[in-house]
Amino acid sequence: MVQEFQKVGVVGLGTMGAGIAEVFARAGFDVTGVEIDQAALDRGRGHVDTSLSRAVGRGKITEQERADIDARLTFTTSREDLADADFVVEAVPERMAIKRDVFSDLDRICPAGTILATNTSSLSVTEIAALTGRPERVVGLHFFNPAPVMKLAEVVTTVSTSAETVDIVTEVAKRIGKTPVTVGDRAGFVANALLVPYINDAIRLYERRVATREEIDASVQKAAGLPMGPLTLADLVGLDVCLAVMDVLWDEYRDPRYVAAPLLRRMVAAGRLGRKTGQGFYTGKDDPAEPQPTGRYAEMVREEETLELGEMLIAPQIDDALRMIGDGYASARDVDTAMRFGCGYPKGPTELLEERGAEHVVTTLVAMGEYSLTTIAVPAPLLVDQLPDVGHDGHDH
């Protein structure tokens, strides 16, 4: 079925959309990129040009390959040009009113057999599918930034998505060089539901002056081998994006775990969104003085146990992952794949658990609870199940 595909549409050519258009063109598809007006279209074309120039400069592609990719790319301001598209990916801003406009148009313009995919990271795919007359052919296809580099694609199905559509989209994801993880429509999907609360935890520790931003970032990099710490990552992702995901998680679950840190909400209100605005946790010449730890962290180190800073961020994420697996939402392999290929983790949460042992993780969570440093009241059942169990014969089981 996928072999019959040739024409792909991408609606919305911001950083993500332009990257998605490039990914499909590199894989041999003819791609039509659509933007709302000429200025936005020129910006989108600029994103693609810059990315391809960088790829040539780094020796990733040749000048001839670049010319071939360019030849497969068409840019337009008319959605009507998607009338013969086989597959369309929407990558417009995360506002339902804009998505509604796009999907009602695409449903009218595209042939009945065309699959419509949304790159949404925080909105309900089910709600988007319901905007069309073909919910069985609507799916989430969530890419990660930068799209040409990151290997993960979350394929998000709804109760209406047909098995055939899922098979085709999964195959398409593989054909464009991505590692697909297929999951149901649930707030945050896999990667954001695990990554953003971890970033939020780091912001909460920083706000409470448990440690400096540098100490927080360095501790997690050391503990889990991560390429960057959570506060640096927050600046890169965008604090507004982090807040939007936290609010979506809160709306769905109403669990204290998903309450956005007050400092995150205040920074977004102040327009300090990270790298995109030049002001975040690290950026900005008028940065306020770094708040110094209050000494509370020193109190946490007691004779019988030590609360390590990095573990205070890793343990809750492992717990979140085990809860997700226990719910039957995603397999251990999917969770690890999502975090490794979508978030750049050297090891996924279950691999980090294996390295530490359930007892260490539970001990950390319990100790954090004593200091009101986590909203996790009881560790995940699946995590508790892995604790060493002494049977009646006195031996561990």
Short mmCIF file of C-alpha atoms in Angstrom, two decimals:
data_model
loop_
_atom_site.label_atom_id
_atom_site.label_comp_id
_atom_site.label_asym_id
_atom_site.label_seq_id
_atom_site.Cartn_x
_atom_site.Cartn_y
_atom_site.Cartn_z
CA MET A 1 0.00 0.00 0.00
CA VAL A 2 2.75 2.45 0.96
CA GLN A 3 4.55 1.83 -2.31
CA GLU A 4 1.54 3.36 -4.08
CA PHE A 5 1.99 6.56 -2.10
CA GLN A 6 3.68 9.35 -3.93
CA LYS A 7 2.19 12.69 -3.07
CA VAL A 8 2.35 13.93 0.51
CA GLY A 9 1.00 17.23 1.80
CA VAL A 10 2.31 19.13 4.83
CA VAL A 11 0.12 21.94 6.14
CA GLY A 12 2.01 24.44 8.30
CA LEU A 13 5.70 25.11 7.65
CA GLY A 14 6.99 26.38 10.97
CA THR A 15 10.13 24.71 12.35
CA MET A 16 8.35 21.37 12.81
CA GLY A 17 6.33 21.41 9.60
CA ALA A 18 9.33 22.39 7.48
CA GLY A 19 11.32 19.57 9.10
CA ILE A 20 8.52 17.08 8.38
CA ALA A 21 8.34 18.21 4.72
CA GLU A 22 12.11 17.71 4.44
CA VAL A 23 11.91 14.23 6.00
CA PHE A 24 9.31 13.06 3.46
CA ALA A 25 11.17 14.61 0.50
CA ARG A 26 14.41 12.97 1.61
CA ALA A 27 12.61 9.61 1.68
CA GLY A 28 11.58 9.97 -1.98
CA PHE A 29 8.03 11.32 -1.67
CA ASP A 30 6.75 14.28 -3.70
CA VAL A 31 5.86 16.86 -1.07
CA THR A 32 3.57 19.87 -1.27
CA GLY A 33 4.08 22.28 1.62
CA VAL A 34 1.22 24.66 2.37
CA GLU A 35 1.25 27.90 4.37
CA ILE A 36 -1.33 30.55 5.13
CA ASP A 37 0.31 33.41 3.17
CA GLN A 38 3.38 34.21 1.09
CA ALA A 39 5.44 35.58 4.01
CA ALA A 40 4.88 32.38 6.06
CA LEU A 41 5.61 30.29 2.95
CA ASP A 42 8.91 32.09 2.38
CA ARG A 43 9.86 31.52 6.02
CA GLY A 44 9.02 27.81 5.69
CA ARG A 45 11.05 27.47 2.51
CA GLY A 46 13.90 29.25 4.35
CA HIS A 47 13.75 26.66 7.18
CA VAL A 48 14.11 23.82 4.64
CA ASP A 49 16.90 25.57 2.72
CA THR A 50 18.87 26.24 5.90
CA SER A 51 18.51 22.63 7.07
CA LEU A 52 19.54 21.15 3.71
CA SER A 53 22.51 23.54 3.43
CA ARG A 54 23.62 22.40 6.88
CA ALA A 55 23.27 18.73 5.81
CA VAL A 56 25.42 19.35 2.72
CA GLY A 57 27.98 21.26 4.78
CA ARG A 58 28.26 18.37 7.22
CA GLY A 59 28.60 15.82 4.44
CA LYS A 60 25.28 14.12 5.30
CA ILE A 61 23.99 14.59 1.73
CA THR A 62 25.66 15.52 -1.57
CA GLU A 63 24.83 18.57 -3.70
CA GLN A 64 23.14 16.22 -6.19
CA GLU A 65 21.01 14.63 -3.46
CA ARG A 66 20.07 18.11 -2.31
CA ALA A 67 18.99 19.03 -5.84
CA ASP A 68 16.89 15.84 -6.04
CA ILE A 69 15.23 16.64 -2.69
CA ASP A 70 14.52 20.22 -3.83
CA ALA A 71 12.96 18.88 -7.03
CA ARG A 72 10.49 16.84 -4.96
CA LEU A 73 9.38 19.88 -2.92
CA THR A 74 6.60 22.23 -3.99
CA PHE A 75 5.42 25.23 -1.96
CA THR A 76 1.99 26.83 -2.13
CA THR A 77 -0.46 29.02 -0.24
CA SER A 78 -3.46 27.06 -1.57
CA ARG A 79 -4.76 24.00 0.26
CA GLU A 80 -6.65 23.16 -2.94
CA ASP A 81 -3.29 21.97 -4.32
CA LEU A 82 -3.66 18.92 -2.06
CA ALA A 83 -6.60 17.60 -4.10
CA ASP A 84 -4.51 14.63 -5.30
CA ALA A 85 -2.52 13.99 -2.10
CA ASP A 86 -2.34 10.44 -0.76
CA PHE A 87 -1.27 11.41 2.75
CA VAL A 88 -1.41 14.78 4.53
CA VAL A 89 0.33 15.82 7.76
CA GLU A 90 -0.99 18.87 9.61
CA ALA A 91 1.59 20.85 11.60
CA VAL A 92 -0.16 24.15 12.36
CA PRO A 93 -0.11 25.88 15.80
CA GLU A 94 -1.59 24.00 18.75
CA ARG A 95 -4.98 25.69 18.80
CA MET A 96 -8.13 23.69 18.14
CA ALA A 97 -9.76 26.54 16.19
CA ILE A 98 -6.89 26.48 13.66
CA LYS A 99 -6.93 22.67 13.46
CA ARG A 100 -10.69 22.75 12.91
CA ASP A 101 -10.27 25.07 9.95
CA VAL A 102 -7.51 22.91 8.43
CA PHE A 103 -9.22 19.54 8.87
CA SER A 104 -12.61 20.66 7.58
CA ASP A 105 -10.81 22.01 4.50
CA LEU A 106 -8.72 18.88 4.00
CA ASP A 107 -11.78 16.65 4.43
CA ARG A 108 -13.51 18.58 1.64
CA ILE A 109 -10.48 18.85 -0.68
CA CYS A 110 -8.75 15.46 -0.41
CA PRO A 111 -10.02 12.21 -1.94
CA ALA A 112 -11.95 9.87 0.38
CA GLY A 113 -8.98 7.49 0.60
CA THR A 114 -6.46 10.13 1.73
CA ILE A 115 -5.10 9.60 5.23
CA LEU A 116 -5.01 12.75 7.36
CA ALA A 117 -2.43 12.91 10.15
CA THR A 118 -1.98 15.51 12.88
CA ASN A 119 1.39 16.31 14.44
CA THR A 120 -0.32 17.59 17.60
CA SER A 121 1.66 17.08 20.80
CA SER A 122 -1.04 18.10 23.26
CA LEU A 123 -4.52 18.16 21.71
CA SER A 124 -6.95 15.25 21.46
CA VAL A 125 -6.51 13.30 18.20
CA THR A 126 -10.02 11.88 18.76
CA GLU A 127 -11.49 15.38 18.81
CA ILE A 128 -9.57 16.31 15.65
CA ALA A 129 -10.72 13.11 13.88
CA ALA A 130 -14.34 13.93 14.78
CA LEU A 131 -14.02 17.18 12.78
CA THR A 132 -13.95 15.08 9.60
CA GLY A 133 -16.22 12.70 7.76
CA ARG A 134 -13.42 10.08 7.75
CA PRO A 135 -12.43 9.51 11.40
CA GLU A 136 -11.27 5.99 10.50
CA ARG A 137 -8.55 7.56 8.30
CA VAL A 138 -7.33 10.17 10.80
CA VAL A 139 -4.35 9.47 13.03
CA GLY A 140 -1.75 11.26 15.13
CA LEU A 141 1.79 11.24 13.73
CA HIS A 142 3.86 13.06 16.33
CA PHE A 143 7.40 14.01 15.31
CA PHE A 144 10.14 15.35 17.58
CA ASN A 145 12.27 18.43 17.11
CA PRO A 146 14.39 18.62 15.02
CA ALA A 147 12.29 16.35 12.78
CA PRO A 148 15.08 15.46 10.31
CA VAL A 149 17.30 14.28 13.21
CA MET A 150 15.10 12.73 15.92
CA LYS A 151 14.22 9.12 15.14
CA LEU A 152 10.95 8.73 17.05
CA ALA A 153 7.47 9.05 15.57
CA GLU A 154 4.50 8.41 17.87
CA VAL A 155 1.62 6.90 15.88
CA VAL A 156 -1.48 7.85 17.86
CA THR A 157 -4.70 5.93 17.22
CA THR A 158 -8.25 6.77 18.27
CA VAL A 159 -11.23 4.51 18.94
CA SER A 160 -12.26 5.23 15.33
CA THR A 161 -8.94 4.63 13.53
CA SER A 162 -9.08 1.57 11.25
CA ALA A 163 -6.49 -1.20 11.54
CA GLU A 164 -5.57 -0.63 7.89
CA THR A 165 -4.82 3.05 8.56
CA VAL A 166 -2.62 2.15 11.53
CA ASP A 167 -0.69 -0.37 9.42
CA ILE A 168 -0.15 2.13 6.60
CA VAL A 169 0.95 4.99 8.88
CA THR A 170 3.31 2.72 10.82
CA GLU A 171 4.83 1.58 7.51
CA VAL A 172 5.11 5.19 6.31
CA ALA A 173 6.92 6.13 9.54
CA LYS A 174 9.45 3.36 8.92
CA ARG A 175 9.89 4.34 5.27
CA ILE A 176 10.84 7.90 6.25
CA GLY A 177 13.48 6.52 8.60
CA LYS A 178 11.62 6.82 11.89
CA THR A 179 11.15 4.32 14.71
CA PRO A 180 7.39 4.21 15.31
CA VAL A 181 5.74 3.67 18.68
CA THR A 182 2.00 3.04 18.31
CA VAL A 183 -0.23 4.08 21.22
CA GLY A 184 -3.78 5.18 21.93
CA ASP A 185 -4.98 8.77 22.22
CA ARG A 186 -4.14 9.90 25.73
CA ALA A 187 -2.81 13.19 27.10
CA GLY A 188 0.91 13.60 26.44
CA PHE A 189 1.12 10.25 24.61
CA VAL A 190 4.32 8.51 25.83
CA ALA A 191 7.25 10.89 25.50
CA ASN A 192 5.67 14.17 26.66
CA ALA A 193 3.79 12.46 29.50
CA LEU A 194 7.14 11.28 30.85
CA LEU A 195 9.40 14.17 29.85
CA VAL A 196 7.40 17.27 30.78
CA PRO A 197 6.47 16.31 34.38
CA TYR A 198 10.20 15.60 34.90
CA ILE A 199 11.02 19.11 33.63
CA ASN A 200 8.26 20.45 35.90
CA ASP A 201 9.80 18.58 38.87
CA ALA A 202 13.14 20.24 38.17
CA ILE A 203 11.49 23.68 38.03
CA ARG A 204 9.80 22.95 41.36
CA LEU A 205 13.11 21.98 42.99
CA TYR A 206 14.71 25.14 41.61
CA GLU A 207 11.80 27.30 42.78
CA ARG A 208 12.09 25.85 46.27
CA ARG A 209 15.83 26.56 46.26
CA VAL A 210 16.78 22.95 46.84
CA ALA A 211 19.75 23.55 44.50
CA THR A 212 20.99 25.97 41.83
CA ARG A 213 19.99 25.51 38.20
CA GLU A 214 23.53 24.35 37.36
CA GLU A 215 23.50 21.80 40.19
CA ILE A 216 20.11 20.47 39.10
CA ASP A 217 21.15 20.08 35.46
CA ALA A 218 24.58 18.61 36.18
CA SER A 219 23.20 16.11 38.72
CA VAL A 220 20.79 14.51 36.23
CA GLN A 221 23.34 14.50 33.43
CA LYS A 222 25.69 12.62 35.72
CA ALA A 223 23.06 10.26 37.17
CA ALA A 224 21.47 9.20 33.85
CA GLY A 225 24.03 10.27 31.22
CA LEU A 226 21.56 12.70 29.66
CA PRO A 227 22.83 15.07 26.95
CA MET A 228 21.43 18.09 28.80
CA GLY A 229 19.77 18.87 32.11
CA PRO A 230 16.03 19.55 32.55
CA LEU A 231 16.25 23.35 32.93
CA THR A 232 18.43 23.71 29.82
CA LEU A 233 15.95 21.44 28.04
CA ALA A 234 13.01 23.55 29.24
CA ASP A 235 14.60 26.61 27.60
CA LEU A 236 15.11 24.63 24.38
CA VAL A 237 11.60 23.12 24.23
CA GLY A 238 9.91 26.39 25.22
CA LEU A 239 8.36 27.06 28.61
CA ASP A 240 5.01 27.77 26.94
CA VAL A 241 5.07 24.28 25.40
CA CYS A 242 5.93 22.73 28.77
CA LEU A 243 3.07 24.60 30.43
CA ALA A 244 0.60 23.61 27.69
CA VAL A 245 1.48 19.91 28.13
CA MET A 246 1.21 20.12 31.94
CA ASP A 247 -2.22 21.76 31.63
CA VAL A 248 -3.42 19.07 29.20
CA LEU A 249 -2.21 16.34 31.58
CA TRP A 250 -3.95 18.08 34.49
CA ASP A 251 -7.19 18.44 32.51
CA GLU A 252 -7.19 14.73 31.73
CA TYR A 253 -6.11 13.25 35.07
CA ARG A 254 -6.73 15.88 37.79
CA ASP A 255 -3.77 14.37 39.64
CA PRO A 256 -1.48 16.59 41.79
CA ARG A 257 1.41 15.04 39.84
CA TYR A 258 0.38 17.20 36.88
CA VAL A 259 0.04 20.59 38.55
CA ALA A 260 2.35 23.04 36.77
CA ALA A 261 5.04 24.57 39.01
CA PRO A 262 3.99 28.14 39.94
CA LEU A 263 7.33 29.46 38.65
CA LEU A 264 6.69 27.87 35.22
CA ARG A 265 3.31 29.63 34.97
CA ARG A 266 4.81 32.96 36.09
CA MET A 267 7.68 32.78 33.60
CA VAL A 268 5.27 32.08 30.74
CA ALA A 269 3.04 34.97 31.86
CA ALA A 270 6.14 37.21 31.81
CA GLY A 271 6.99 36.14 28.27
CA ARG A 272 10.17 34.34 29.38
CA LEU A 273 9.72 31.31 27.16
CA GLY A 274 13.33 30.15 26.79
CA ARG A 275 15.54 30.34 23.71
CA LYS A 276 12.75 31.49 21.40
CA THR A 277 12.42 34.77 23.34
CA GLY A 278 16.03 35.00 24.50
CA GLN A 279 14.91 34.76 28.14
CA GLY A 280 14.45 31.60 30.16
CA PHE A 281 16.25 29.82 32.97
CA TYR A 282 19.66 30.59 31.50
CA THR A 283 19.18 33.09 28.69
CA GLY A 284 18.77 36.84 28.89
CA LYS A 285 21.15 39.63 29.86
CA ASP A 286 18.78 40.93 32.52
CA ASP A 287 18.64 37.56 34.25
CA PRO A 288 17.73 37.96 37.90
CA ALA A 289 20.41 36.93 40.39
CA GLU A 290 20.53 33.17 40.83
CA PRO A 291 18.55 32.29 43.97
CA GLN A 292 20.85 30.43 46.32
CA PRO A 293 19.78 27.16 47.97
CA THR A 294 18.31 27.65 51.42
CA GLY A 295 20.28 24.86 53.02
CA ARG A 296 17.22 22.58 53.09
CA TYR A 297 18.99 20.19 50.73
CA ALA A 298 21.78 19.71 53.30
CA GLU A 299 19.15 18.69 55.83
CA MET A 300 18.11 15.82 53.55
CA VAL A 301 21.42 14.04 53.95
CA ARG A 302 21.02 11.90 57.03
CA GLU A 303 23.19 9.21 58.56
CA GLU A 304 21.03 6.32 57.46
CA GLU A 305 20.21 7.52 53.92
CA THR A 306 21.30 9.99 51.30
CA LEU A 307 18.92 11.71 48.92
CA GLU A 308 20.92 12.33 45.76
CA LEU A 309 19.76 15.30 43.71
CA GLY A 310 19.83 13.51 40.34
CA GLU A 311 17.88 10.57 41.74
CA MET A 312 15.18 12.96 43.01
CA LEU A 313 14.35 13.68 39.36
CA ILE A 314 14.93 10.23 37.89
CA ALA A 315 12.94 8.24 40.47
CA PRO A 316 9.58 10.02 39.83
CA GLN A 317 10.04 9.59 36.06
CA ILE A 318 10.69 5.87 36.51
CA ASP A 319 7.54 5.72 38.65
CA ASP A 320 5.54 7.52 35.91
CA ALA A 321 6.84 5.03 33.34
CA LEU A 322 5.94 2.00 35.48
CA ARG A 323 2.46 3.44 36.02
CA MET A 324 2.05 3.87 32.24
CA ILE A 325 3.18 0.28 31.62
CA GLY A 326 0.98 -1.02 34.46
CA ASP A 327 -2.03 0.76 32.95
CA GLY A 328 -1.46 -1.21 29.75
CA TYR A 329 -1.02 2.01 27.77
CA ALA A 330 2.48 1.23 26.48
CA SER A 331 4.92 -1.66 26.74
CA ALA A 332 8.26 -1.39 28.51
CA ARG A 333 9.94 -1.52 25.10
CA ASP A 334 7.75 1.31 23.76
CA VAL A 335 8.47 3.48 26.80
CA ASP A 336 12.23 2.98 26.49
CA THR A 337 12.13 3.49 22.70
CA ALA A 338 10.15 6.72 23.07
CA MET A 339 12.57 8.21 25.58
CA ARG A 340 15.70 7.10 23.72
CA PHE A 341 14.64 8.09 20.20
CA GLY A 342 12.38 11.02 21.05
CA CYS A 343 14.20 12.62 23.98
CA GLY A 344 17.81 11.58 23.47
CA TYR A 345 18.03 9.36 26.57
CA PRO A 346 20.99 6.92 26.47
CA LYS A 347 18.82 4.53 28.52
CA GLY A 348 15.05 4.36 28.86
CA PRO A 349 13.18 4.42 32.19
CA THR A 350 12.96 0.64 32.60
CA GLU A 351 16.66 0.33 31.79
CA LEU A 352 17.39 3.02 34.40
CA LEU A 353 15.26 1.04 36.86
CA GLU A 354 17.17 -2.15 36.13
CA GLU A 355 20.42 -0.30 36.77
CA ARG A 356 19.23 1.04 40.13
CA GLY A 357 16.93 -1.65 41.46
CA ALA A 358 13.33 -1.13 42.61
CA GLU A 359 14.35 -0.82 46.25
CA HIS A 360 16.57 2.21 45.56
CA VAL A 361 13.85 3.96 43.54
CA VAL A 362 11.12 3.32 46.13
CA THR A 363 13.43 4.42 48.97
CA THR A 364 14.12 7.66 47.09
CA LEU A 365 10.41 8.31 46.48
CA VAL A 366 9.50 7.64 50.12
CA ALA A 367 12.29 9.90 51.40
CA MET A 368 11.18 12.65 48.98
CA GLY A 369 7.66 12.28 50.31
CA GLU A 370 8.89 12.89 53.86
CA TYR A 371 10.27 16.24 52.74
CA SER A 372 7.21 17.07 50.59
CA LEU A 373 9.43 17.02 47.49
CA THR A 374 7.10 14.86 45.40
CA THR A 375 3.35 14.63 44.84
CA ILE A 376 3.60 10.86 44.35
CA ALA A 377 1.84 9.54 47.45
CA VAL A 378 2.31 5.83 46.76
CA PRO A 379 4.85 4.29 44.34
CA ALA A 380 3.43 2.61 41.21
CA PRO A 381 2.06 -0.91 41.89
CA LEU A 382 4.33 -2.36 39.18
CA LEU A 383 7.32 -0.77 40.91
CA VAL A 384 6.31 -2.11 44.33
CA ASP A 385 5.83 -5.57 42.76
CA GLN A 386 9.53 -5.59 41.91
CA LEU A 387 10.67 -5.09 45.49
CA PRO A 388 12.56 -8.05 47.02
CA ASP A 389 10.01 -10.30 48.69
CA VAL A 390 10.91 -12.56 51.62
CA GLY A 391 8.76 -15.70 51.61
CA HIS A 392 7.77 -18.08 54.41
CA ASP A 393 10.85 -20.20 53.86
CA GLY A 394 13.02 -17.18 54.63
CA HIS A 395 14.41 -16.88 51.11
CA ASP A 396 14.03 -14.01 48.66
CA HIS A 397 11.60 -14.68 45.82
#
